[in-house]
PDB file of C-alpha atoms in Angstrom:
ATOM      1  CA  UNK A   1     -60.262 -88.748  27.618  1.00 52.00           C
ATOM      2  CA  UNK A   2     -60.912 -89.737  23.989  1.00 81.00           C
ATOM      3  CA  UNK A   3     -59.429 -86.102  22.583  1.00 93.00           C
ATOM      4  CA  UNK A   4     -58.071 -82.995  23.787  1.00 96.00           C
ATOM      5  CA  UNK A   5     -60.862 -80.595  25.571  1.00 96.00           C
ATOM      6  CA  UNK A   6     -60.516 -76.988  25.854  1.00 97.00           C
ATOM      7  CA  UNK A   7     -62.825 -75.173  27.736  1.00 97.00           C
ATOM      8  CA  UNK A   8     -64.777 -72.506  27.440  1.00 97.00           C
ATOM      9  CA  UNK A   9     -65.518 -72.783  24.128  1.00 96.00           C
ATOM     10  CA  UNK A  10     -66.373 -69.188  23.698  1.00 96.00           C
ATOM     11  CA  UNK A  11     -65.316 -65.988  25.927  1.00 97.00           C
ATOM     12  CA  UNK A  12     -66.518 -62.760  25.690  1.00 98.00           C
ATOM     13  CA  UNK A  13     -64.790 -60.186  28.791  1.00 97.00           C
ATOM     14  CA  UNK A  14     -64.339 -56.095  28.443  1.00 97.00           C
ATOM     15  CA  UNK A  15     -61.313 -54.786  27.938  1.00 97.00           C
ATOM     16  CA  UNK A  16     -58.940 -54.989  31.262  1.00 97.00           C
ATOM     17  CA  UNK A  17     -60.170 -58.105  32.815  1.00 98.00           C
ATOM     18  CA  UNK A  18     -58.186 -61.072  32.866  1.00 98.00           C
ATOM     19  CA  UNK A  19     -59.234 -64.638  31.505  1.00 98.00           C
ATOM     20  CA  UNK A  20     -58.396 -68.213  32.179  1.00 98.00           C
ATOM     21  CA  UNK A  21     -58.319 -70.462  29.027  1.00 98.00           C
ATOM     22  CA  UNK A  22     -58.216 -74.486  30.304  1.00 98.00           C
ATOM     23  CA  UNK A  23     -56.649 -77.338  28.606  1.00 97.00           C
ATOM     24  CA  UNK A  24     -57.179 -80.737  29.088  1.00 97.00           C
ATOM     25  CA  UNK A  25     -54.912 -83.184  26.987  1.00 96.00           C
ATOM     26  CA  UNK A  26     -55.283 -86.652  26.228  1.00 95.00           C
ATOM     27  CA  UNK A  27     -54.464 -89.299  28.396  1.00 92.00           C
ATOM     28  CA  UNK A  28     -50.756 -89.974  28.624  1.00 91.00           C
ATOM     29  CA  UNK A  29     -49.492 -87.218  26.285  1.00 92.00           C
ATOM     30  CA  UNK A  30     -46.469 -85.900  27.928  1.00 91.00           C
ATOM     31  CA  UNK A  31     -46.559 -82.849  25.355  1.00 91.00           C
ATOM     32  CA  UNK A  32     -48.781 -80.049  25.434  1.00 93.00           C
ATOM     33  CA  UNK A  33     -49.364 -76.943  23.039  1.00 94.00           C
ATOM     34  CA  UNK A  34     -50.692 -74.108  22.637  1.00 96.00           C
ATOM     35  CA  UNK A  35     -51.289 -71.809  19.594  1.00 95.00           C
ATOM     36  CA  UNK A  36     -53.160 -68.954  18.659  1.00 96.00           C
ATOM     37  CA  UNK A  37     -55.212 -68.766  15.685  1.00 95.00           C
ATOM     38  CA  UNK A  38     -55.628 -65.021  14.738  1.00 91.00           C
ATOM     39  CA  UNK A  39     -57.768 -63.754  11.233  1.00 81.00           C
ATOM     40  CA  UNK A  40     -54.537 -62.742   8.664  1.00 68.00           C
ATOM     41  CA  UNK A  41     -52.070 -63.879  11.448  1.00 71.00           C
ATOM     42  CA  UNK A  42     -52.604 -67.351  10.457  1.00 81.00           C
ATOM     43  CA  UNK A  43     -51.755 -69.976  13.289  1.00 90.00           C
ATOM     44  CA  UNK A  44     -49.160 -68.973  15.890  1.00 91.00           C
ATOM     45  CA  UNK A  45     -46.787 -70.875  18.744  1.00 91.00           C
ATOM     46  CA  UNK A  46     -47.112 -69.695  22.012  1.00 94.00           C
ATOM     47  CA  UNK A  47     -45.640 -72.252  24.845  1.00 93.00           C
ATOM     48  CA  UNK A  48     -44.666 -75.650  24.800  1.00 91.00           C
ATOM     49  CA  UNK A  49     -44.866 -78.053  28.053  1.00 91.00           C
ATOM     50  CA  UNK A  50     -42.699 -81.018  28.194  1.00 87.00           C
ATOM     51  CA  UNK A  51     -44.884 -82.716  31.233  1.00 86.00           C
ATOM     52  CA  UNK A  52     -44.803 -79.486  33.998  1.00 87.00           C
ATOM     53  CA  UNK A  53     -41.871 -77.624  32.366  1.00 86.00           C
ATOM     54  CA  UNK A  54     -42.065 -74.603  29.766  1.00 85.00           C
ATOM     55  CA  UNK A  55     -38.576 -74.532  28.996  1.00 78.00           C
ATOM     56  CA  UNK A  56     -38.860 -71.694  26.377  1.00 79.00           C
ATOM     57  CA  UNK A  57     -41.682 -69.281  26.887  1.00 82.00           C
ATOM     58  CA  UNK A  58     -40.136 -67.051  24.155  1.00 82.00           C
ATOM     59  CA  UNK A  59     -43.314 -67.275  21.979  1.00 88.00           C
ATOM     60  CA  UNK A  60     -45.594 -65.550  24.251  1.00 93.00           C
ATOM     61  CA  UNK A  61     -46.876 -62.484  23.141  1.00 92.00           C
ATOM     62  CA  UNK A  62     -46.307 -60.143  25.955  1.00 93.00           C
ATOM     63  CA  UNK A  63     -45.896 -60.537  29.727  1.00 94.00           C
ATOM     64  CA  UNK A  64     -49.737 -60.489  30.080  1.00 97.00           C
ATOM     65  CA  UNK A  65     -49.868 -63.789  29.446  1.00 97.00           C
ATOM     66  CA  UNK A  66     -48.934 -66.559  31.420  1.00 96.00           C
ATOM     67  CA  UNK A  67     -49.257 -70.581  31.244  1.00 96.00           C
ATOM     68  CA  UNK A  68     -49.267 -73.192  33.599  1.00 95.00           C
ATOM     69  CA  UNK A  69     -49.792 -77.027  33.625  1.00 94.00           C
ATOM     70  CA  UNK A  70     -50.137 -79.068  37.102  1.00 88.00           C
ATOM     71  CA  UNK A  71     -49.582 -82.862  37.794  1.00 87.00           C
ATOM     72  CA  UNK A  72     -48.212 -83.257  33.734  1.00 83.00           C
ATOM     73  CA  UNK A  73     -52.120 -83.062  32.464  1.00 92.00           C
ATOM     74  CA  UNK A  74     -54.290 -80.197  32.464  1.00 96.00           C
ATOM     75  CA  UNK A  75     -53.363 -76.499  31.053  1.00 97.00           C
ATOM     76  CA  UNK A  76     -54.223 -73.146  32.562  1.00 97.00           C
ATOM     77  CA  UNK A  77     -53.538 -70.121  29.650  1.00 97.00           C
ATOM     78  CA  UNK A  78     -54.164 -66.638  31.921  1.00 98.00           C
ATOM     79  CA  UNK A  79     -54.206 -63.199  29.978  1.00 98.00           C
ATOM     80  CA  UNK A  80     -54.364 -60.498  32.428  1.00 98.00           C
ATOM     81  CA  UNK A  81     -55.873 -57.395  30.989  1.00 98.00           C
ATOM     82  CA  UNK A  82     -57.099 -58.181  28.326  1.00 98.00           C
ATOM     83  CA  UNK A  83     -56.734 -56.516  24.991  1.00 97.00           C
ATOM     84  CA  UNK A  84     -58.775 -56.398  21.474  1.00 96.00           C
ATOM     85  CA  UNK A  85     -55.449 -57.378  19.776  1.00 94.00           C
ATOM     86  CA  UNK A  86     -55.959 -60.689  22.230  1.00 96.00           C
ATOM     87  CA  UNK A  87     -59.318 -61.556  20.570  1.00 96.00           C
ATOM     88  CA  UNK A  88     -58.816 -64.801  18.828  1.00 96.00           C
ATOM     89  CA  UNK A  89     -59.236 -68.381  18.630  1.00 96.00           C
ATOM     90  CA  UNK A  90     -56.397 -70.266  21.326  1.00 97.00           C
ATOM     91  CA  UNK A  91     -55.650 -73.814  20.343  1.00 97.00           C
ATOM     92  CA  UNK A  92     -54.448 -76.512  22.653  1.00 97.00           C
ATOM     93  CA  UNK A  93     -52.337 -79.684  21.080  1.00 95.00           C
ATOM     94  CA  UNK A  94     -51.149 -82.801  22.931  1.00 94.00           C
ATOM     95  CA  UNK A  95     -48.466 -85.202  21.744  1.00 91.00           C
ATOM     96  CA  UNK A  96     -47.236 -88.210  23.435  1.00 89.00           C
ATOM     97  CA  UNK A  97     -43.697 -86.788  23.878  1.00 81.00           C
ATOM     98  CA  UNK A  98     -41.879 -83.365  22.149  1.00 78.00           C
ATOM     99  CA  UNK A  99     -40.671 -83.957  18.953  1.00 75.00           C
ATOM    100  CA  UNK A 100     -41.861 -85.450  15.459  1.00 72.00           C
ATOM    101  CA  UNK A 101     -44.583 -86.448  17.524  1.00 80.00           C
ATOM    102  CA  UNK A 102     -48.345 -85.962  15.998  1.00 88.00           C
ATOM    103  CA  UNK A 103     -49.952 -83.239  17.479  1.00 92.00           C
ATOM    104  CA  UNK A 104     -53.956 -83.653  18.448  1.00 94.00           C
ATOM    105  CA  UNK A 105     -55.389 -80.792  18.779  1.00 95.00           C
ATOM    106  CA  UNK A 106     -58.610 -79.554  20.663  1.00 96.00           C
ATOM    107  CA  UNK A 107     -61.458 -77.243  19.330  1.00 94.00           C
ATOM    108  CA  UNK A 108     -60.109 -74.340  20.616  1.00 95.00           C
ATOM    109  CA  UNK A 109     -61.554 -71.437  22.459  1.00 97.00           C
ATOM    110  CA  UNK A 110     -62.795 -68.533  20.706  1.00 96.00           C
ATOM    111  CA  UNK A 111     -61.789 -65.122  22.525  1.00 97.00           C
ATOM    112  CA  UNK A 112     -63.450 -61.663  22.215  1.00 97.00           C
ATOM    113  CA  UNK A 113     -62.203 -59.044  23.849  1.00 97.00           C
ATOM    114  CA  UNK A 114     -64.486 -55.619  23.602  1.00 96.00           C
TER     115      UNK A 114
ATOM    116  CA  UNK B   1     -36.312 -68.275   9.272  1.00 75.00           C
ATOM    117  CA  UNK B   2     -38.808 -71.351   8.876  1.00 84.00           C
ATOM    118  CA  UNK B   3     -41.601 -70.688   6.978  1.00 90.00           C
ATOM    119  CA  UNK B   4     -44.445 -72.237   5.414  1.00 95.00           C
ATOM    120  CA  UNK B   5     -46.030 -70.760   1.981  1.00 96.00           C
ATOM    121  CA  UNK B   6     -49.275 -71.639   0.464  1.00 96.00           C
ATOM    122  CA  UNK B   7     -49.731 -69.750  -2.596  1.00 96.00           C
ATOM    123  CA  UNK B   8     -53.361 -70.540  -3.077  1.00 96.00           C
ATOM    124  CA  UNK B   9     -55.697 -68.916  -0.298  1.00 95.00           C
ATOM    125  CA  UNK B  10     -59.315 -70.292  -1.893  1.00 97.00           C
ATOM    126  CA  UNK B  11     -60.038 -72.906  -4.746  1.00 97.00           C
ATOM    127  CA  UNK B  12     -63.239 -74.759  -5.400  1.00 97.00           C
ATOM    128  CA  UNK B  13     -63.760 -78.404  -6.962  1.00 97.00           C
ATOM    129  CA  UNK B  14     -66.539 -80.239  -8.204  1.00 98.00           C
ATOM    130  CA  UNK B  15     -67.671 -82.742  -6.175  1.00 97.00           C
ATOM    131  CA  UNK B  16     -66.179 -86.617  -7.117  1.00 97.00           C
ATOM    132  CA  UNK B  17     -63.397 -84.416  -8.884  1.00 97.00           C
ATOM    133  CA  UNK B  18     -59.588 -84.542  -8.332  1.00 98.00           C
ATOM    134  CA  UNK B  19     -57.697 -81.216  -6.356  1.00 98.00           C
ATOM    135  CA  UNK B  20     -54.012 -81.013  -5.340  1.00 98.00           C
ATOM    136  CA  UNK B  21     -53.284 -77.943  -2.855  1.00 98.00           C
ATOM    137  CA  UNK B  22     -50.063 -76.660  -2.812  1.00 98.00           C
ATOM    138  CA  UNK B  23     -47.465 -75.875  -0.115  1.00 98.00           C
ATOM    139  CA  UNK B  24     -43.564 -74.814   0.154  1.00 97.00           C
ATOM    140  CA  UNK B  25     -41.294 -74.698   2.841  1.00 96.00           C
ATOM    141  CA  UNK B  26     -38.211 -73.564   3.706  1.00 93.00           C
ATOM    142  CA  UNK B  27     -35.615 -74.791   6.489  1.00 88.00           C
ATOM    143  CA  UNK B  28     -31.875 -75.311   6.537  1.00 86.00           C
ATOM    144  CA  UNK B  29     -32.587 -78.464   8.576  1.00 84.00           C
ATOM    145  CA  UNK B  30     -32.296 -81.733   7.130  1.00 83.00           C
ATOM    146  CA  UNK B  31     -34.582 -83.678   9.380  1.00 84.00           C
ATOM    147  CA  UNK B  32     -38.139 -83.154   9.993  1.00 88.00           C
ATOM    148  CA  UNK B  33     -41.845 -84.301   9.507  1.00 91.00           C
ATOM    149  CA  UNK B  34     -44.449 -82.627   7.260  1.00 94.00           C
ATOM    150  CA  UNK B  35     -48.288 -82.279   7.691  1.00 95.00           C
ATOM    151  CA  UNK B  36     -51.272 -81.585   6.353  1.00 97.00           C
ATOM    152  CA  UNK B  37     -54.415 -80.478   8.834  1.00 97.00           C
ATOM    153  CA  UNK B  38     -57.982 -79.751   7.716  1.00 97.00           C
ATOM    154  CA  UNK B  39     -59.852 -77.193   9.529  1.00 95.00           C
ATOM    155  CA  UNK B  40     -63.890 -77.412   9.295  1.00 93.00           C
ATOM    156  CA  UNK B  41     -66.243 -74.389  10.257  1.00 87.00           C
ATOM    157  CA  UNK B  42     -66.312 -76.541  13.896  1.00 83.00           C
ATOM    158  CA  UNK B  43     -62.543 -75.289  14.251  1.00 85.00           C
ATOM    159  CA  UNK B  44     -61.289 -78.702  15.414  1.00 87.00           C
ATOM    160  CA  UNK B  45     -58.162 -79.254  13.796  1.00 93.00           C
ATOM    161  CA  UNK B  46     -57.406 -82.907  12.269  1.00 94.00           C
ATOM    162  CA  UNK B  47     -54.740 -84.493  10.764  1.00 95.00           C
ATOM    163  CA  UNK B  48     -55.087 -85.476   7.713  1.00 97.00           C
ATOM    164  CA  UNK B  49     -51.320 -86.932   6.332  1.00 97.00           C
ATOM    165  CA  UNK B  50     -47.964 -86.932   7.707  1.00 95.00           C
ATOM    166  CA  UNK B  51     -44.891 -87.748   5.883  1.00 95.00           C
ATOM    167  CA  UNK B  52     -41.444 -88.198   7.220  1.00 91.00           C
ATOM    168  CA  UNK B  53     -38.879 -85.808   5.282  1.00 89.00           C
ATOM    169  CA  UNK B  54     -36.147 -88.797   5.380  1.00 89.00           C
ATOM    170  CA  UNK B  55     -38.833 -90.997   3.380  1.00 89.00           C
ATOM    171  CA  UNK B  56     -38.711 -90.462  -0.392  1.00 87.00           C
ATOM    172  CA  UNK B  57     -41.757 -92.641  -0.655  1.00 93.00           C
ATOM    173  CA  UNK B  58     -44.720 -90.261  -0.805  1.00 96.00           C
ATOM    174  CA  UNK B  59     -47.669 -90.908   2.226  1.00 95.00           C
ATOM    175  CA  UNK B  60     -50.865 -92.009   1.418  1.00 95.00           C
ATOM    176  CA  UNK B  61     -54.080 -92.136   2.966  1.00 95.00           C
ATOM    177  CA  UNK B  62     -57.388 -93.806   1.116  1.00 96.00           C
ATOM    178  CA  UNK B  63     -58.263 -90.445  -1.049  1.00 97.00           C
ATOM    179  CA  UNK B  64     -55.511 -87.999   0.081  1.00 98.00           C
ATOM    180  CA  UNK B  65     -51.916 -88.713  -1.107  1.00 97.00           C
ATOM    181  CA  UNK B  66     -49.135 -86.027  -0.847  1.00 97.00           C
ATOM    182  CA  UNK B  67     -46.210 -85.070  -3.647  1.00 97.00           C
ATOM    183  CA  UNK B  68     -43.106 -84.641  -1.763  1.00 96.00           C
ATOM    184  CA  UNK B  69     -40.487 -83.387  -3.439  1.00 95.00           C
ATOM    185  CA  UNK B  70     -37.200 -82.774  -1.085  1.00 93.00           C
ATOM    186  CA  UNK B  71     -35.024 -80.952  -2.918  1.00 93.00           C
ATOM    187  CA  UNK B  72     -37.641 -78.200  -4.447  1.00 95.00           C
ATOM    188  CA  UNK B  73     -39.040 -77.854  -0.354  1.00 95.00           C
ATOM    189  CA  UNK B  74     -42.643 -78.859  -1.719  1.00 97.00           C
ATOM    190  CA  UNK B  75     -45.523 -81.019  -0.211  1.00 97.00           C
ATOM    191  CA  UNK B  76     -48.939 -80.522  -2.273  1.00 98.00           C
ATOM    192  CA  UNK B  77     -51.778 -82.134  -1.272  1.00 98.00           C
ATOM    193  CA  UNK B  78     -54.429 -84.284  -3.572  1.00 98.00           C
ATOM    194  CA  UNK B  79     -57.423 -84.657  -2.963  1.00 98.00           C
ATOM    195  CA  UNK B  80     -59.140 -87.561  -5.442  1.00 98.00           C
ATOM    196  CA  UNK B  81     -62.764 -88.262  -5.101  1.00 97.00           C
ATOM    197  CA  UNK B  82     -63.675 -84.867  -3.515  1.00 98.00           C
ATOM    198  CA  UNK B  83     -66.791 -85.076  -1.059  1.00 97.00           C
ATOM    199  CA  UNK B  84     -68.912 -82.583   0.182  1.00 96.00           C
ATOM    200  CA  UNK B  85     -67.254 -83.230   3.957  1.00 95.00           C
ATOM    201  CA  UNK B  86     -63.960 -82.139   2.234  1.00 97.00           C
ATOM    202  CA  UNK B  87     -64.783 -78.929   2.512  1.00 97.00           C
ATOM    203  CA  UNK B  88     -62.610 -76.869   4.766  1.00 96.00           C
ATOM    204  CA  UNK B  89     -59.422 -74.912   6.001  1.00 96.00           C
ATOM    205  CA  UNK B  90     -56.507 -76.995   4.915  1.00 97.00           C
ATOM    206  CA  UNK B  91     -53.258 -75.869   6.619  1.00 97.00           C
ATOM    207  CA  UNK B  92     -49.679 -77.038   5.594  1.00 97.00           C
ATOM    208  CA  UNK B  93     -47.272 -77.554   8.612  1.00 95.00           C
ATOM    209  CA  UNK B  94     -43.975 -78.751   9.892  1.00 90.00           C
ATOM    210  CA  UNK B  95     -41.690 -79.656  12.952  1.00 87.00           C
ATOM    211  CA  UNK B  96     -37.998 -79.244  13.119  1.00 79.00           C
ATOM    212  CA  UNK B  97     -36.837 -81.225  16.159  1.00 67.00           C
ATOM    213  CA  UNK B  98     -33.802 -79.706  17.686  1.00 60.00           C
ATOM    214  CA  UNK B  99     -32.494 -82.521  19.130  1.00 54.00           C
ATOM    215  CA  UNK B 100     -35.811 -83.268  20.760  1.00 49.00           C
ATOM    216  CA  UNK B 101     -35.843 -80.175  22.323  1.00 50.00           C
ATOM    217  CA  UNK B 102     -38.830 -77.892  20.571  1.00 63.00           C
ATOM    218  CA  UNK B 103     -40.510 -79.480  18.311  1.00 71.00           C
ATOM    219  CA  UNK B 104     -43.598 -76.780  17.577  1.00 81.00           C
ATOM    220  CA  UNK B 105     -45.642 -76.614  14.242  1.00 89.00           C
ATOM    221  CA  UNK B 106     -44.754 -74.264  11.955  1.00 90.00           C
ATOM    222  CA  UNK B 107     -47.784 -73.327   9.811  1.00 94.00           C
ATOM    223  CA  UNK B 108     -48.853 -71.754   6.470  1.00 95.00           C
ATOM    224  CA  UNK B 109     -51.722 -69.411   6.373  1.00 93.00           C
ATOM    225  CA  UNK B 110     -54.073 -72.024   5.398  1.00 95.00           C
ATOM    226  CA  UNK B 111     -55.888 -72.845   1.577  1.00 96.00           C
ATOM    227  CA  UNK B 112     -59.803 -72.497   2.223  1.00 96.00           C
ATOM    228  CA  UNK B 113     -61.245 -75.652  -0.307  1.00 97.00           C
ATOM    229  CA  UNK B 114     -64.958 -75.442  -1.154  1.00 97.00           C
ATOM    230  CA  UNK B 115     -66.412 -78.851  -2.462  1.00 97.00           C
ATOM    231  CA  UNK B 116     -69.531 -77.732  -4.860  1.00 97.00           C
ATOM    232  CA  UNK B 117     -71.929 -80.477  -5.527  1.00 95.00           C
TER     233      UNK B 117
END
């Protein structure tokens, strides 16, 4: 596609359910990001995939949340029960390889837990 | 520890009026890229200027040129000719490539520029 797409673009769930936050990059980018974008937390790293591999998963938050990318394009992020600390907006970046490469990023999705 | 400081959290300019936003940095590494993103109420982040840290010559881009200065670990923004469109989040940002390996954005917390007509 022309840009990165994120879907949805908002997503409200109750505390304890678990949400799926989608990624679709663009076109030939091998790299894929994603970030979270909290108020006073400014923007933070989460995972990195380098076509289907997340070599480092370090940045994660806890172990309720979990990332996934199929056939080198698209981008599942999964938080299973949910908290309010989890409300924020999750960014999704695509590059055309890891490195110095520019990152593109999508419109995010904005998450409210209540 | 990489970080990225902007001191300034809000300014305003007048419209057709010159702005320069400032950043610092901080990383023992000696190669790496430098950006500047805007963020508009819409939330879709765009890039607005990159500069390579191994070029001393400072990146331009029609009304938005950058002031690198290596050795102080600085990389302001200006802004000449502000428009009304200006207006936004701007965050500073860099990668560190470890050999290829990583190669995340490191990010400040973001200068929020108001363009007043």
């Amino acid at each position: 596609g022309a840009g990165v797409s994120q879907s949805p673009s908002n997503k409200v769930t109750e505390k304890g359910k678990d949400v799926e936050l989608r990624c679709d990059p663009i076109s030939g980018h091998t790299a894929l990001y994603w970030y979270r974008q909290s108020l006073g937390q400014g923007l933070e790293f989460l995972i990195y995939f380098q076509g289907n591999s997340a070599p480092d998963k370090s940045g994660l938050p806890s172990d309720r949340f979990s990332a996934e990318r199929t056939g080198g394009s698209v981008s599942t992020l999964t938080i299973q029960r949910t908290q309010q600390e989890d409300s924020a907006v999750y960014l999704c970046a695509s590059s055309l390889a890891i490195g110095y490469e520019t990152q593109y990023f999508g419109p995010g999705t904005r998450l409210l837990v209540l | 520890a990489q970080t990225v400081t902007q001191s300034q959290p809000e300014m305003s300019v007048q419209e057709a009026e010159t702005v320069t936003l400032s950043c610092t940095y901080d990383t023992s590494e000696n190669n790496y890229y430098l950006f500047w993103y805007k963020q508009p109420p819409s939330r879709q982040m765009i890039l607005v200027i990159r500069q390579e840290a191994y070029k001393q010559q400072n990146a331009t881009e029609n009304r938005f040129s950058v002031n690198f200065q290596k050795a102080a670990k600085s990389f302001s923004l200006k802004i000449s000719d502000s428009q009304l469109g200006d207006t936004a989040m701007y965050f500073c940002a860099f990668i560190v490539n470890y050999g290829g390996s990583q190669g995340n954005l490191i990010f400040g917390k973001g200068t929020k520029l108001s363009v007043k007509p």
